[in-house]
Coordinates of C-alpha atoms in Angstrom, one line a residue:
Chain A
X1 CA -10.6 26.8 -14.8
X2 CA -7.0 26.8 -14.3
X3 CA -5.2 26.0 -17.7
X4 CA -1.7 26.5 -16.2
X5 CA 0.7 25.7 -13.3
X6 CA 3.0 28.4 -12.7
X7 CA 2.6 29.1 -9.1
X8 CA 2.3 26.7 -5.9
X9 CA 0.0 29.5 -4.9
X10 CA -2.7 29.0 -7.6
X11 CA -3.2 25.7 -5.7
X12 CA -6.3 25.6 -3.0
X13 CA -6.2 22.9 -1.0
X14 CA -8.9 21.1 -2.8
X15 CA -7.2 21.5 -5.6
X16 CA -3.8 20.0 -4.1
X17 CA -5.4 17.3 -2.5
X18 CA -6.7 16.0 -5.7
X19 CA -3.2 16.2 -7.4
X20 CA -2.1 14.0 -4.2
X21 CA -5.1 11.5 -4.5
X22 CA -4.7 11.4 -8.3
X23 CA -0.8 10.9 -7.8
X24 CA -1.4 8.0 -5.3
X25 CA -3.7 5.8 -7.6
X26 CA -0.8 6.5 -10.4
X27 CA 1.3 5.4 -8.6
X28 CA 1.0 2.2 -9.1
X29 CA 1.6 2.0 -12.7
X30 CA 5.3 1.6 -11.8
X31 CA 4.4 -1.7 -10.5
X32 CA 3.1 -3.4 -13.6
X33 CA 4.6 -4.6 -16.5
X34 CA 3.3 -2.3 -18.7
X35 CA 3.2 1.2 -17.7
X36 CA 0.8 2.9 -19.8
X37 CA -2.0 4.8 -19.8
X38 CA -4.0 6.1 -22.5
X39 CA -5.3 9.5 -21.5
X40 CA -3.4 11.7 -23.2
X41 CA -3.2 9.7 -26.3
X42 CA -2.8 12.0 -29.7
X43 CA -1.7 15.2 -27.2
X44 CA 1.7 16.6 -27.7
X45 CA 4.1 17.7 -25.0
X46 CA 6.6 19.9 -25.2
X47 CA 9.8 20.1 -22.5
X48 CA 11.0 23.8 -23.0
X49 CA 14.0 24.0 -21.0
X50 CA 16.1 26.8 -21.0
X51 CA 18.3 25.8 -18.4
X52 CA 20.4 22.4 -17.1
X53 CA 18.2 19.5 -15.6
X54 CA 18.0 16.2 -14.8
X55 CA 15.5 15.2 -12.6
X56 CA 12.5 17.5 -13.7
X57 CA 13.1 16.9 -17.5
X58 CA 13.5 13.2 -17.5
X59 CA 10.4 13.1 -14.9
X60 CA 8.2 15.1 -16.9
X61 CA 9.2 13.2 -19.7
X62 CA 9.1 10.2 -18.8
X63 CA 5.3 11.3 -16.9
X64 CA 3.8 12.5 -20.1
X65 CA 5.0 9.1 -22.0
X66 CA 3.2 7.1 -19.3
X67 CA 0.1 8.9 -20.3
X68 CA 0.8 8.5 -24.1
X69 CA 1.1 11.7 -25.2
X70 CA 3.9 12.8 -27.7
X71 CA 6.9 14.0 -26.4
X72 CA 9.4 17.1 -27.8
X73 CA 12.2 18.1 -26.0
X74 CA 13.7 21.0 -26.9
X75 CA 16.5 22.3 -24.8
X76 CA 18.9 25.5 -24.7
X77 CA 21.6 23.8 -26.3
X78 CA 21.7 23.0 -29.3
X79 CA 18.6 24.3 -30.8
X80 CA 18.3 28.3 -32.3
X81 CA 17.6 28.9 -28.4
X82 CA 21.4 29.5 -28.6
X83 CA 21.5 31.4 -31.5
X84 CA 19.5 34.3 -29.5
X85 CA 16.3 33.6 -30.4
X86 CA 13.2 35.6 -28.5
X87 CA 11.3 33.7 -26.3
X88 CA 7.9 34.7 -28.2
X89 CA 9.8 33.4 -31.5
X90 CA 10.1 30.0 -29.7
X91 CA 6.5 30.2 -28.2
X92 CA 4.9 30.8 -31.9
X93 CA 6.9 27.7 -32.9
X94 CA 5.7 26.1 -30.8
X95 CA 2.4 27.3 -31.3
X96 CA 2.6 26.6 -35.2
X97 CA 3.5 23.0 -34.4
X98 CA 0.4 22.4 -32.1
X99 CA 1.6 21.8 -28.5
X100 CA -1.4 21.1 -26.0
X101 CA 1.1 21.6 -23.2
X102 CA 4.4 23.5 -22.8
X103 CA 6.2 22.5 -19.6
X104 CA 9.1 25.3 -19.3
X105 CA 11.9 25.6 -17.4
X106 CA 13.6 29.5 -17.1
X107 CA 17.0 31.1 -15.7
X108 CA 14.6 34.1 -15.7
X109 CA 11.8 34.5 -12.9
X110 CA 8.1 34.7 -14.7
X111 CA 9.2 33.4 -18.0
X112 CA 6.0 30.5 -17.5
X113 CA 3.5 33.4 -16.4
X114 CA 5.0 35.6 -19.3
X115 CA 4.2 32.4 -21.7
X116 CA 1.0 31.7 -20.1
X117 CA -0.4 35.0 -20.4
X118 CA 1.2 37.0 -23.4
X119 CA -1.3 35.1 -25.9
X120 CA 2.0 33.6 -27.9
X121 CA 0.3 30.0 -27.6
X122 CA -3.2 28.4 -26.6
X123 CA -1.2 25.7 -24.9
X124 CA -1.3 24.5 -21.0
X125 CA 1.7 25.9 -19.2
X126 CA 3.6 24.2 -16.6
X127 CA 6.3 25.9 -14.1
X128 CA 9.2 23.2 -14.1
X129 CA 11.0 26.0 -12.2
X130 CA 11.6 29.5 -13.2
X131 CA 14.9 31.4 -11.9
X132 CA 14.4 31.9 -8.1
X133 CA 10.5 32.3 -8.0
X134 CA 8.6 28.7 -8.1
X135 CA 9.1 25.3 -8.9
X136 CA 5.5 23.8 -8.0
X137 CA 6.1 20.2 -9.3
X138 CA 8.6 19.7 -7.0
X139 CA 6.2 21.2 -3.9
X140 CA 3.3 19.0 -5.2
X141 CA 6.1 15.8 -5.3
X142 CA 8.1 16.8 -1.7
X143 CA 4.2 17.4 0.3
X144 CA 3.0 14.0 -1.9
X145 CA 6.0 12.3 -0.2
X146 CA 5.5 13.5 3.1
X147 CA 1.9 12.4 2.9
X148 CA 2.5 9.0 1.5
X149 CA 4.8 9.1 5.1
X150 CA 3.1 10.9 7.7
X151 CA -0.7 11.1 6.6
X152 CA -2.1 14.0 7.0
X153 CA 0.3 17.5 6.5
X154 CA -2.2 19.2 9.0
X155 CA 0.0 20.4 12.4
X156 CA 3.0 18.9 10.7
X157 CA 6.2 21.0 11.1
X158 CA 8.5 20.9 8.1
X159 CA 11.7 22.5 8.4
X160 CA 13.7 23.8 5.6
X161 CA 17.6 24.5 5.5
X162 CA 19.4 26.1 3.5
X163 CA 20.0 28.3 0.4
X164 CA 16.5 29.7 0.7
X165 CA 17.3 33.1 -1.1
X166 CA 17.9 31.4 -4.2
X167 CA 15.5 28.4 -3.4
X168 CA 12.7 28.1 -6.5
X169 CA 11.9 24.9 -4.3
X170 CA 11.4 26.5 -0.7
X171 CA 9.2 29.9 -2.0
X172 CA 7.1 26.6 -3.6
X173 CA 7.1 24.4 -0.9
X174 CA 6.3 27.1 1.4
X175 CA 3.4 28.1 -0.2
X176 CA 1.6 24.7 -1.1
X177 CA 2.8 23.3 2.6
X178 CA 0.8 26.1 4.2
X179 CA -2.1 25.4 1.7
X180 CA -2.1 21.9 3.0
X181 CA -2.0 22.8 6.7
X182 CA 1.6 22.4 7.9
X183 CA 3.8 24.7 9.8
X184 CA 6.9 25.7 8.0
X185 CA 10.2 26.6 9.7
X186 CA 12.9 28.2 7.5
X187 CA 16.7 27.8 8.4
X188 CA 19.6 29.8 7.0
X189 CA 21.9 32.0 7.6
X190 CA 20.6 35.4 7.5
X191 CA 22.4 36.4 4.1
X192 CA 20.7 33.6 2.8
X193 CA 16.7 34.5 3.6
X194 CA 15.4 36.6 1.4
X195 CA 14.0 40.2 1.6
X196 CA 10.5 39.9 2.8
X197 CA 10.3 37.0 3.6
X198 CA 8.4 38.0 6.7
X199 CA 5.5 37.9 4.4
X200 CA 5.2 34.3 3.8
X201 CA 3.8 33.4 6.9
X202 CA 6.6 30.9 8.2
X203 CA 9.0 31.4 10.7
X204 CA 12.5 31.8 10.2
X205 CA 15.7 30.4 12.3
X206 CA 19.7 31.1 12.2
X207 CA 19.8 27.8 14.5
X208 CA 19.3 24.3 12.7
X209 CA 19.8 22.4 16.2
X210 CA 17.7 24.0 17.5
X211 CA 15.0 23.4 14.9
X212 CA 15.6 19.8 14.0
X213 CA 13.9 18.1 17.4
X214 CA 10.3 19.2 16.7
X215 CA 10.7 18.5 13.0
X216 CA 8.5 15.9 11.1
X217 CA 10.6 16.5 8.0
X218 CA 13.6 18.4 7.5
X219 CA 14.5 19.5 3.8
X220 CA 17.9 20.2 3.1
X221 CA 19.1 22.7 -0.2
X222 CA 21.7 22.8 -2.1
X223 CA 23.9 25.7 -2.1
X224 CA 23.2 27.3 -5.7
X225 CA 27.0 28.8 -5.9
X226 CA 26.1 29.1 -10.0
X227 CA 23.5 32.4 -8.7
X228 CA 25.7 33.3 -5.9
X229 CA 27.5 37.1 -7.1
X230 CA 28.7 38.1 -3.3
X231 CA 30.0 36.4 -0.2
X232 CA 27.1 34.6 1.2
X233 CA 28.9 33.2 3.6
X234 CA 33.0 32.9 4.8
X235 CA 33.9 28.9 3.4
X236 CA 31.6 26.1 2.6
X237 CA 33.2 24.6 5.5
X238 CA 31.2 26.5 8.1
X239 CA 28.3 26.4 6.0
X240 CA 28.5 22.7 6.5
X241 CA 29.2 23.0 10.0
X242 CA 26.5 25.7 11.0
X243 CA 23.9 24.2 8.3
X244 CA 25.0 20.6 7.2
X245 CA 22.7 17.7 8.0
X246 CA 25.3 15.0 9.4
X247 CA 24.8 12.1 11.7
X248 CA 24.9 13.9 14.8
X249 CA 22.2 16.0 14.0
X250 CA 20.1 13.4 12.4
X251 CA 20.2 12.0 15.4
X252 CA 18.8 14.5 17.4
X253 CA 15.6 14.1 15.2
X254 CA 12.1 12.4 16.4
X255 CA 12.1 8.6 15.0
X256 CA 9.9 9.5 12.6
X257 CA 11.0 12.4 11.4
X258 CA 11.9 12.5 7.2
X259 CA 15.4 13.6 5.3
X260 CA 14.6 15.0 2.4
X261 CA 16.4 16.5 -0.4
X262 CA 15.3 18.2 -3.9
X263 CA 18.4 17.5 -5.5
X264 CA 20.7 17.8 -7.5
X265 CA 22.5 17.2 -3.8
X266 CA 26.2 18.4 -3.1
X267 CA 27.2 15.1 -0.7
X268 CA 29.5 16.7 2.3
X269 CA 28.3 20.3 1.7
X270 CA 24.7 20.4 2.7
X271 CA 24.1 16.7 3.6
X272 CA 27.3 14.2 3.9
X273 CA 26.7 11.0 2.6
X274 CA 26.0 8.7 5.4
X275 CA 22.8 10.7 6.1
X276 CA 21.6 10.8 2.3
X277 CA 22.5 7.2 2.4
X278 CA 20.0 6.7 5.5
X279 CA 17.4 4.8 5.7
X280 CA 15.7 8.1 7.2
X281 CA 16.4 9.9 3.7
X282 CA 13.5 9.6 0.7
X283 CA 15.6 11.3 -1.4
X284 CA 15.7 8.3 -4.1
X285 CA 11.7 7.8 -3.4
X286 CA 11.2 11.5 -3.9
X287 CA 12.3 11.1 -7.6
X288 CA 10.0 8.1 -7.7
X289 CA 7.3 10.4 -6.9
X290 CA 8.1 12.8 -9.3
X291 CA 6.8 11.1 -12.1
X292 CA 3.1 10.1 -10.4
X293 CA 2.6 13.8 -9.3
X294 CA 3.4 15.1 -12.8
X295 CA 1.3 12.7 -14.2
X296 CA -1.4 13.6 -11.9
X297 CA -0.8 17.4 -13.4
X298 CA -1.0 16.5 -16.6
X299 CA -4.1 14.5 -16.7
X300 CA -5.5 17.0 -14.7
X301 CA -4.8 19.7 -17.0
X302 CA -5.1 18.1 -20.0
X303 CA -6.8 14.5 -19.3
X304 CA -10.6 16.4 -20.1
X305 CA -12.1 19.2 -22.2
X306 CA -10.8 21.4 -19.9
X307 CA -8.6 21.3 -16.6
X308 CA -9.7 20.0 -13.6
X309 CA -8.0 22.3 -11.3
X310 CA -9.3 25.2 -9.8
X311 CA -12.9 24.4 -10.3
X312 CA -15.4 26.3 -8.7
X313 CA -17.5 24.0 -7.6
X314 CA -16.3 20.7 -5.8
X315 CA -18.5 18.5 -5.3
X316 CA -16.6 16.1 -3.5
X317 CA -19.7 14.5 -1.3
X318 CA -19.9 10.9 -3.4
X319 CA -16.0 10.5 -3.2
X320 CA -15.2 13.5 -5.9
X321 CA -16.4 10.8 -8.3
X322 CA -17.7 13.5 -10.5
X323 CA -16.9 17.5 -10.4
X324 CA -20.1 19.3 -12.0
X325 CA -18.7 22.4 -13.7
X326 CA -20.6 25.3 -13.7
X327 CA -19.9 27.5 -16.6
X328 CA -19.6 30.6 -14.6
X329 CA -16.3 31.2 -15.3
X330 CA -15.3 32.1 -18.6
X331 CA -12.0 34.1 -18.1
X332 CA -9.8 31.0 -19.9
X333 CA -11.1 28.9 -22.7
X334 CA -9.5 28.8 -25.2
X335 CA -7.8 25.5 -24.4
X336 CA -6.0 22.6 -25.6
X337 CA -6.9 21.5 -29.1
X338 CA -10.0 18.9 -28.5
Chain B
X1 CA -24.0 11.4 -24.3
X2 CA -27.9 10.4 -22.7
X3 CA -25.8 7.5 -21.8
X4 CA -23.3 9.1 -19.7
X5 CA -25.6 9.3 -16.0
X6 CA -27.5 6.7 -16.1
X7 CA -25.0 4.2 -17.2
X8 CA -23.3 5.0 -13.9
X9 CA -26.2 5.3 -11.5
X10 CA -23.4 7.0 -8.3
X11 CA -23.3 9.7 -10.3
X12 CA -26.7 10.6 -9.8
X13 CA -26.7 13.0 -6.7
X14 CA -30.3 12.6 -6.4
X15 CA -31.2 12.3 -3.2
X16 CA -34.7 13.1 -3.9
X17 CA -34.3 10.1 -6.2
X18 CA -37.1 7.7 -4.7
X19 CA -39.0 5.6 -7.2
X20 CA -39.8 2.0 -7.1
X21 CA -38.2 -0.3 -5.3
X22 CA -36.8 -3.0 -8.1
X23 CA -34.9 -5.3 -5.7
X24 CA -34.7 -4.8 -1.6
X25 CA -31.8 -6.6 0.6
X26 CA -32.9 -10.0 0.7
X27 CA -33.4 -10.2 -3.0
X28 CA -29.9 -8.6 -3.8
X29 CA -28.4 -11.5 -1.4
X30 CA -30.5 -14.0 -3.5
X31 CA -29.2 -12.5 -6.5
X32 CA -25.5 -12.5 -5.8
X33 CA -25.7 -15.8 -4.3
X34 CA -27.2 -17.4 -7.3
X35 CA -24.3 -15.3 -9.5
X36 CA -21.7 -17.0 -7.3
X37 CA -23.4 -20.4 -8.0
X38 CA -23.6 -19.8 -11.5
X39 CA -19.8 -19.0 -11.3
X40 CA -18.6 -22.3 -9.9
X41 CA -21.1 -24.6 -12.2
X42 CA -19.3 -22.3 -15.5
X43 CA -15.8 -22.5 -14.0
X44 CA -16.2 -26.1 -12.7
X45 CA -14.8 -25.1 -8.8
X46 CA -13.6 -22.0 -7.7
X47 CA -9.8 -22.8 -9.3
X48 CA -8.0 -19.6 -10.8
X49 CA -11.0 -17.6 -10.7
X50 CA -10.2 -14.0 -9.9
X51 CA -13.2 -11.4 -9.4
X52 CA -12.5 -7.2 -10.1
X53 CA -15.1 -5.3 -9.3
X54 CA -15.3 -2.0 -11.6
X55 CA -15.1 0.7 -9.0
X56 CA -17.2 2.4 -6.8
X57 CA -20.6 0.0 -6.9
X58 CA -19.0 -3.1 -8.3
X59 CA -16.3 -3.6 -5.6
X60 CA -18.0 -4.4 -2.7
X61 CA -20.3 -6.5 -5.3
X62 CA -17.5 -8.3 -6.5
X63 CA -16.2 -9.1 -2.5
X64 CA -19.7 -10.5 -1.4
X65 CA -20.0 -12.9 -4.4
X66 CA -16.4 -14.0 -3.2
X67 CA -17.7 -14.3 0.6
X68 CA -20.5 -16.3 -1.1
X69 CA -18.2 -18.7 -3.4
X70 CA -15.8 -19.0 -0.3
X71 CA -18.9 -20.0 2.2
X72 CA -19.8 -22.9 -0.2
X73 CA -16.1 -24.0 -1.3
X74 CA -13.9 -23.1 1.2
X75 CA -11.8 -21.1 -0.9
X76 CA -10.9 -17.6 -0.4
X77 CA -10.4 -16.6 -4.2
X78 CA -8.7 -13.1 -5.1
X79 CA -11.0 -10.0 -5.2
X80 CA -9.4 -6.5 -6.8
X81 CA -11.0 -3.5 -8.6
X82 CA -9.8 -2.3 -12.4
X83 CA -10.6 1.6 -12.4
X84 CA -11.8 2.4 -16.2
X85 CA -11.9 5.9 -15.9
X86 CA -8.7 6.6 -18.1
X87 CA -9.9 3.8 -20.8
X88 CA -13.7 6.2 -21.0
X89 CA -14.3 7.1 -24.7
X90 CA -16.0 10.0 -23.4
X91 CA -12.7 11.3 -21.4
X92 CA -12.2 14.4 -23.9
X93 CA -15.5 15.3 -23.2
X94 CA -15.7 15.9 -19.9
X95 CA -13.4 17.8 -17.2
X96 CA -10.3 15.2 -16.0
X97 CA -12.4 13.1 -13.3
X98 CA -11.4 11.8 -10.4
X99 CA -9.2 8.1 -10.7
X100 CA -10.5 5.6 -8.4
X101 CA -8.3 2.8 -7.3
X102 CA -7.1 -0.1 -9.4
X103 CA -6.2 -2.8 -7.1
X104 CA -4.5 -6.3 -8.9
X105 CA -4.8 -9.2 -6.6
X106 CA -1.3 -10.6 -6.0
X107 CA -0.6 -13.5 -8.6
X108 CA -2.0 -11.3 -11.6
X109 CA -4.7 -11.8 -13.7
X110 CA -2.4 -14.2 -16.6
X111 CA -4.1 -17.1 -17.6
X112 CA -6.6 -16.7 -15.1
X113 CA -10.7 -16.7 -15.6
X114 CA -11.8 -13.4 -14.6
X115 CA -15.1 -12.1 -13.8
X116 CA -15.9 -8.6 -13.7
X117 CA -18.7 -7.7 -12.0
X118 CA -20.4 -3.7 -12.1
X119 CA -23.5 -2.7 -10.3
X120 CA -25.9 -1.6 -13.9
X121 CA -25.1 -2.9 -17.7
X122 CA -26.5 -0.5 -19.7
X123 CA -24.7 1.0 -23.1
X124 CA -21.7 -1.5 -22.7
X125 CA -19.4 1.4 -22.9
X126 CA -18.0 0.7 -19.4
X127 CA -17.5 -2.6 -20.0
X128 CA -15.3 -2.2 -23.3
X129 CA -13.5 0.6 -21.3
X130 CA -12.6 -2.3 -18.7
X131 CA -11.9 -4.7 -21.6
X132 CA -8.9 -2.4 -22.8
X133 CA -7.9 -1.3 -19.2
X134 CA -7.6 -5.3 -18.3
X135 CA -5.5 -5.3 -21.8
X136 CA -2.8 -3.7 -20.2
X137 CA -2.6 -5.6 -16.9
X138 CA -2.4 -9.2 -18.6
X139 CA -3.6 -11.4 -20.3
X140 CA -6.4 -13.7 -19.2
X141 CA -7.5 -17.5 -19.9
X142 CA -11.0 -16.1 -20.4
X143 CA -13.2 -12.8 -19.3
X144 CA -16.6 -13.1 -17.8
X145 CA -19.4 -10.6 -16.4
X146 CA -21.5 -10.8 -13.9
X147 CA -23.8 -7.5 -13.2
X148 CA -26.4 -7.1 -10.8
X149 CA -28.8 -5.4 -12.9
X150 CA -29.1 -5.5 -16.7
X151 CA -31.5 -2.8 -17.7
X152 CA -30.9 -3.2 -21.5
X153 CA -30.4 -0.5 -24.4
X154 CA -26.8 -1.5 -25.8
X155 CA -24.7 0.3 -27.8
X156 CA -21.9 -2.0 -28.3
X157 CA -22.3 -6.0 -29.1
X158 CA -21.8 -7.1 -25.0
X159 CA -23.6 -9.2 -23.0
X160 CA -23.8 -10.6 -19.5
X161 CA -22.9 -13.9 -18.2
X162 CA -24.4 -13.9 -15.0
X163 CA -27.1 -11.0 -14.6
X164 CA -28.9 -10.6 -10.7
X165 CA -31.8 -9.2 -12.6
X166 CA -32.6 -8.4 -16.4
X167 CA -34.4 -4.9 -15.9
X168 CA -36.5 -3.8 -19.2
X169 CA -36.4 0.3 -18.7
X170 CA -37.0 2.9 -20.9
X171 CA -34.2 5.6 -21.9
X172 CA -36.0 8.4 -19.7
X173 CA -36.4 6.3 -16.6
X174 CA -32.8 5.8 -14.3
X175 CA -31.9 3.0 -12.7
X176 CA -30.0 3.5 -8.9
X177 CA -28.3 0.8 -6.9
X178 CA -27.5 1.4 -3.4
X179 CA -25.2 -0.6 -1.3
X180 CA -24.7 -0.6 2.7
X181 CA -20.9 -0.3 1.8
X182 CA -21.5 3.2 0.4
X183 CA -25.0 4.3 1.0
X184 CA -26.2 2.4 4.6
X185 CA -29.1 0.9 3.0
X186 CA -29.1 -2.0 0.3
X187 CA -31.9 -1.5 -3.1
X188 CA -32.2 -1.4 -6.2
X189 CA -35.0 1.6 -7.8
X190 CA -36.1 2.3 -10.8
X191 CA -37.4 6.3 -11.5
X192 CA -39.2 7.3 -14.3
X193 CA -39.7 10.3 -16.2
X194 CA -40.5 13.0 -13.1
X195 CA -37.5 12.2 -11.2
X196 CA -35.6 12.1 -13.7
X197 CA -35.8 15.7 -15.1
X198 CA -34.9 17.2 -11.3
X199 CA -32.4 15.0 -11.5
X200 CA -31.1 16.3 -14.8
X201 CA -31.4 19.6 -13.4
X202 CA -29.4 18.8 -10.4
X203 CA -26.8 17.9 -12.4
X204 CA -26.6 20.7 -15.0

C-alpha cells in the first residue's frame, strides 16, 4: 500500500483513474446544501506549509473539512517555523499531537519524501508542492479537468507553455498525463527547459504557434521571477510576445481545444486577460476541481484501514465495487491511528 | 464482520456460485409489481413519491417499480440512487472502497415520501447507513423500504415495508440477486454451506 503522495509518478493508471472516478462522484457535494461527508470523522489534518499559497491551502483545507476531519494549519509565518526550527522538530510535533495526515508544502525539493520516509511521524504524507520537483494534486486536478472535458486523456495532446524549469506543476503533470495516456508537448524557451528533460518522454518546442493547432489543451505557467537568479530571458515583453497566450493565438486553436492555467496567473505576462476571461479558459473550474480531487486523496488514503492506492490487486471486474487486498505487501504499515 | 459479504450479495465474485434458484424472471416482475402496488394503496396515488435505489442492485430495482407505478398511473415519478458507502460503520475497517454514484432527482427529497429500495435486507446496517446519508440531503415527509428479498437475521431494530420475498436462511448459506441490468440474466439463489466456503476463499 501506498500511505503517501509525494510523486505524480507513484500513480499507475489504475490507481489515477480511481482518484478521477472518486473525484467525479464528490463532486457533487458542492451542489447540495449541506456539504458534508463523514468519512474522515475523528481524523486530524494538518496543512504544513512552509511557503505562500492560496489555492492549494484553502483547497486542501476546505477538502479535508468536507470529509470531517479536523483541521490545523500551521504556516511559516508566524509559528516557531520562523524562529529556525528543524524540520524533524516540527514533524515530532506533529507527531506528539497525533496527525493521521500531514499535507506539506516546501521551498525545498524532497522535503515530503524526507518527511515521509525519515520515520519522524506515522502519518500520511501529501506533496502540496515541494520547490521545483512535484506538485501531484494539482496533476490529479488539471488531468481530472481535462477528463471531465474531453473524455478519455488517451491520444490527447496537451501542450504546456512556459516557465517549465521551475515548473513543480509541469514535471507533475508530465508524469501523471503520460500515465493516463496523453501525449505531452513542452514549450519554452530553451533557458527555460530543464537539464534532462529529454528523459521524460515528451517532446519539447521553442515555437508555441506552431504547437497550439494540434492541441486539445494548452496549459499556460506563470513565470516564477521569485526562483529566477540569472537572465532567463531579455524583458517580460518578449516573453509575452514569443510565449503569451493572447487572442490571436487562441484563435488559432481547434474549437474544442481547453485554456488552462494553475495559477496564481500574471494577467498580460503569460496569459492577457481577455483569454483568461474566455469562455475557452477553465481556470476558475480548475479550482473547483481542486477540492473533489483532494478529497478523493484523502479518503483514499485515509477513508479505510489502510490506503487504497497502489494496491496490488485490482479487482475492478464488478465495477471496482470492492478491492480484495492481498496482504503480500508489508513494506508500510504502520499507518494512520485506527 | 460475517455480515459484511452476504449483506451485499455483488460482492460475492462467485461465479461458481450456483445454488437454488429462489425466484426466476417472471416471479421477480410479479414481485416488483406487487411492491409498486403496495406503494400507491400506502401513499394513496403516486403524489410526491420519490424512489432511490441504494446502489449497484437497488437502482435498476428502484427504476422498474417506477416503470411499473408509471404503467398503472400515468405518472413518471422521480428515480435517483443515495450511495451509502461513506455512511458504512465498517469504513475503518476495510481499505477506502470505491464511491458509487449518488444521484438526487431534481426537486429534492424535502417533504417528500421516499422509498428506498435495495436488492437483500439482511443485518439492517445498510439501511441505517442510508438513513444518515439521506440526513444530509434533506429532510423527508416520511421514509419507506421496499427490498426485494428479506432473508432475515437483523442486527439493528429495521424492518421492511414492502418485501418481494421474505427468505428464512441460515447465517452460513448466501443469498445472490442477479439482474439483466448488471448480470444479463434475472434470479434470485440461495447457496448453502459448500458454496459458500469457495466462496469465502475466493474472497480471502
Amino acid at each position: 500500500m501506498k500511505r503517501h503522495l509525494l510523486s505524480a509518478a507513484d500513480l499507475t493508471r489504475s490507481d489515477a483513474e480511481l482518484v478521477l472516478e472518486t473525484a467525479e462522484e464528490l463532486r457533487s457535494l458542492a451542489d447540495r446544501p449541506i456539504k458534508k461527508l463523514p468519512a474522515l470523522r475523528g481524523r486530524t489534518v494538518v496543512n504544513l506549509f512552509f511557503e505562500d499559497s492560496t489555492r492549494t491551502r484553502i483547497s486542501f483545507e476546505a477538502a479535508a473539512k468536507r470529509l470531517s476531519a479536523d483541521v490545523i494549519n500551521f504556516s511559516a509565518k508566524g509559528s516557531s517555523l520562523s524562529k529556525g526550527e528543524s524540520l524533524k522538530d516540527t514533524a515530532l510535533t506533529l507527531e506528539a499531537m497525533g496527525a493521521d495526515a500531514v499535507v506539506i508544502r516546501h521551498w525545498a525539493s524532497g522535503a515530503p519524501h524526507l518527511l515521509a520516509n525519515s520515520g519522524w511521524v506515522r502519518s500520511s504524507v501529501v506533496n502540496a508542492g515541494d520547490g521545483t520537483h512535484e506538485h501531484p494534486t494539482q496533476a490529479l486536478l488539471d488531468a481530472f479537468t481535462m477528463w471531465r472535458h474531453l473524455g478519455s486523456l488517451d491520444g490527447r495532446r496537451v501542450t504546456i507553455v512556459g516557465d517549465v524549469l521551475h515548473s513543480r506543476v509541469a514535471r507533475s503533470n508530465a508524469l501523471l498525463l503520460q500515465t493516463l495516456g496523453a501525449e505531452v508537448t513542452l514549450v519554452a524557451p530553451p533557458t527555460l527547459l530543464p537539464v534532462g528533460v529529454e528523459g521524460w518522454g515528451v517532446e519539447t518546442s521553442y515555437d508555441l504557434d506552431a504547437a497550439l493547432p494540434k492541441a486539445d489543451a494548452v496549459m499556460m505557467l506563470r513565470v516564477q521571477r521569485e526562483r529566477m537568479n540569472a537572465a532567463f530571458f531579455p524583458s517580460a515583453r518578449e516573453y509575452s510576445r514569443r510565449y503569451g497566450m493572447d487572442a490571436r493565438r487562441m484563435g488559432t486553436l481547434q474549437d474544442h481545444a481547453l485554456v488552462m492555467h494553475p495559477g496564481p496567473m500574471i494577467r498580460g505576462m503569460e496569459i492577457t486577460a481577455d483569454v483568461a476571461d474566455s469562455p475557452r479558459s477553465v481556470i476558475v473550474e480548475q479550482v473547483t476541481n481542486g477540492v473533489a480531487v483532494r478529497m478523493a486523496v484523502l479518503y483514499l488514503l485515509l477513508g479505510g484501514s489502510e490506503s487504497a492506492l497502489g494496491g496490488t490487486t485490482d479487482v475492478a471486474g464488478d465495477a471496482g465495487k470492492d478491492r480484495t487486498i492481498e496482504g503480500a505487501d508489508g513494506s508500510a504499515t504502520a499507518g494512520g491511528a485506527a | 464482520m460475517p455480515a459484511e459479504s452476504a449483506s451485499d450479495p455483488v460482492t460475492d465474485p462467485g461465479t461458481h456460485h450456483e445454488g437454488r434458484t429462489v425466484l426466476d424472471s417472471r416471479d421477480i416482475s410479479r414481485a416488483l409489481t406487487r411492491i409498486a402496488h403496495e406503494i400507491l394503496e400506502r401513499n394513496k396515488g403516486a403524489s410526491d413519491l420519490v424512489l432511490l435505489g441504494i446502489p449497484t442492485r437497488g437502482v435498476p430495482l428502484a427504476q422498474r417499480v417506477a416503470a411499473k407505478i408509471a404503467a398503472v398511473e400515468g405518472i413518471d415519478i422521480p428515480v435517483g440512487s443515495l450511495d451509502i458507502t461513506m455512511y458504512r460503520d465498517d469504513l475503518r475497517m476495510r481499505p477506502a472502497r470505491t464511491l458509487l454514484p449518488t444521484e438526487i432527482p431534481h426537486g429534492g427529497i424535502d417533504d417528500k415520501t421516499v422509498v428506498l429500495v435495495d436488492d437483500v435486507l439482511f443485518s439492517g446496517r445498510t439501511i441505517r447507513a442510508a438513513l444518515d446519508a439521506m440526513n444530509d440531503v434533506g429532510r423527508p415527509k416520511t421514509v419507506r423500504l421496499a427490498v426485494l428479498v428479506d432473508r432475515g437475521h437483523r442486527e439493528l431494530p429495521i424492518r421492511a415495508d414492502f418485501v418481494g420475498k421474505n427468505l428464512p436462511t441460515s447465517l452460513v448459506e448466501s443469498v445472490r440477486v442477479r439482474l439483466a441490468e448488471f448480470d444479463g440474466v434475472d434470479a434470485v439463489t440461495i447457496a448453502g454451506v459448500a458454496a459458500r466456503s469457495t466462496d469465502a476463499e475466493v474472497l480471502r
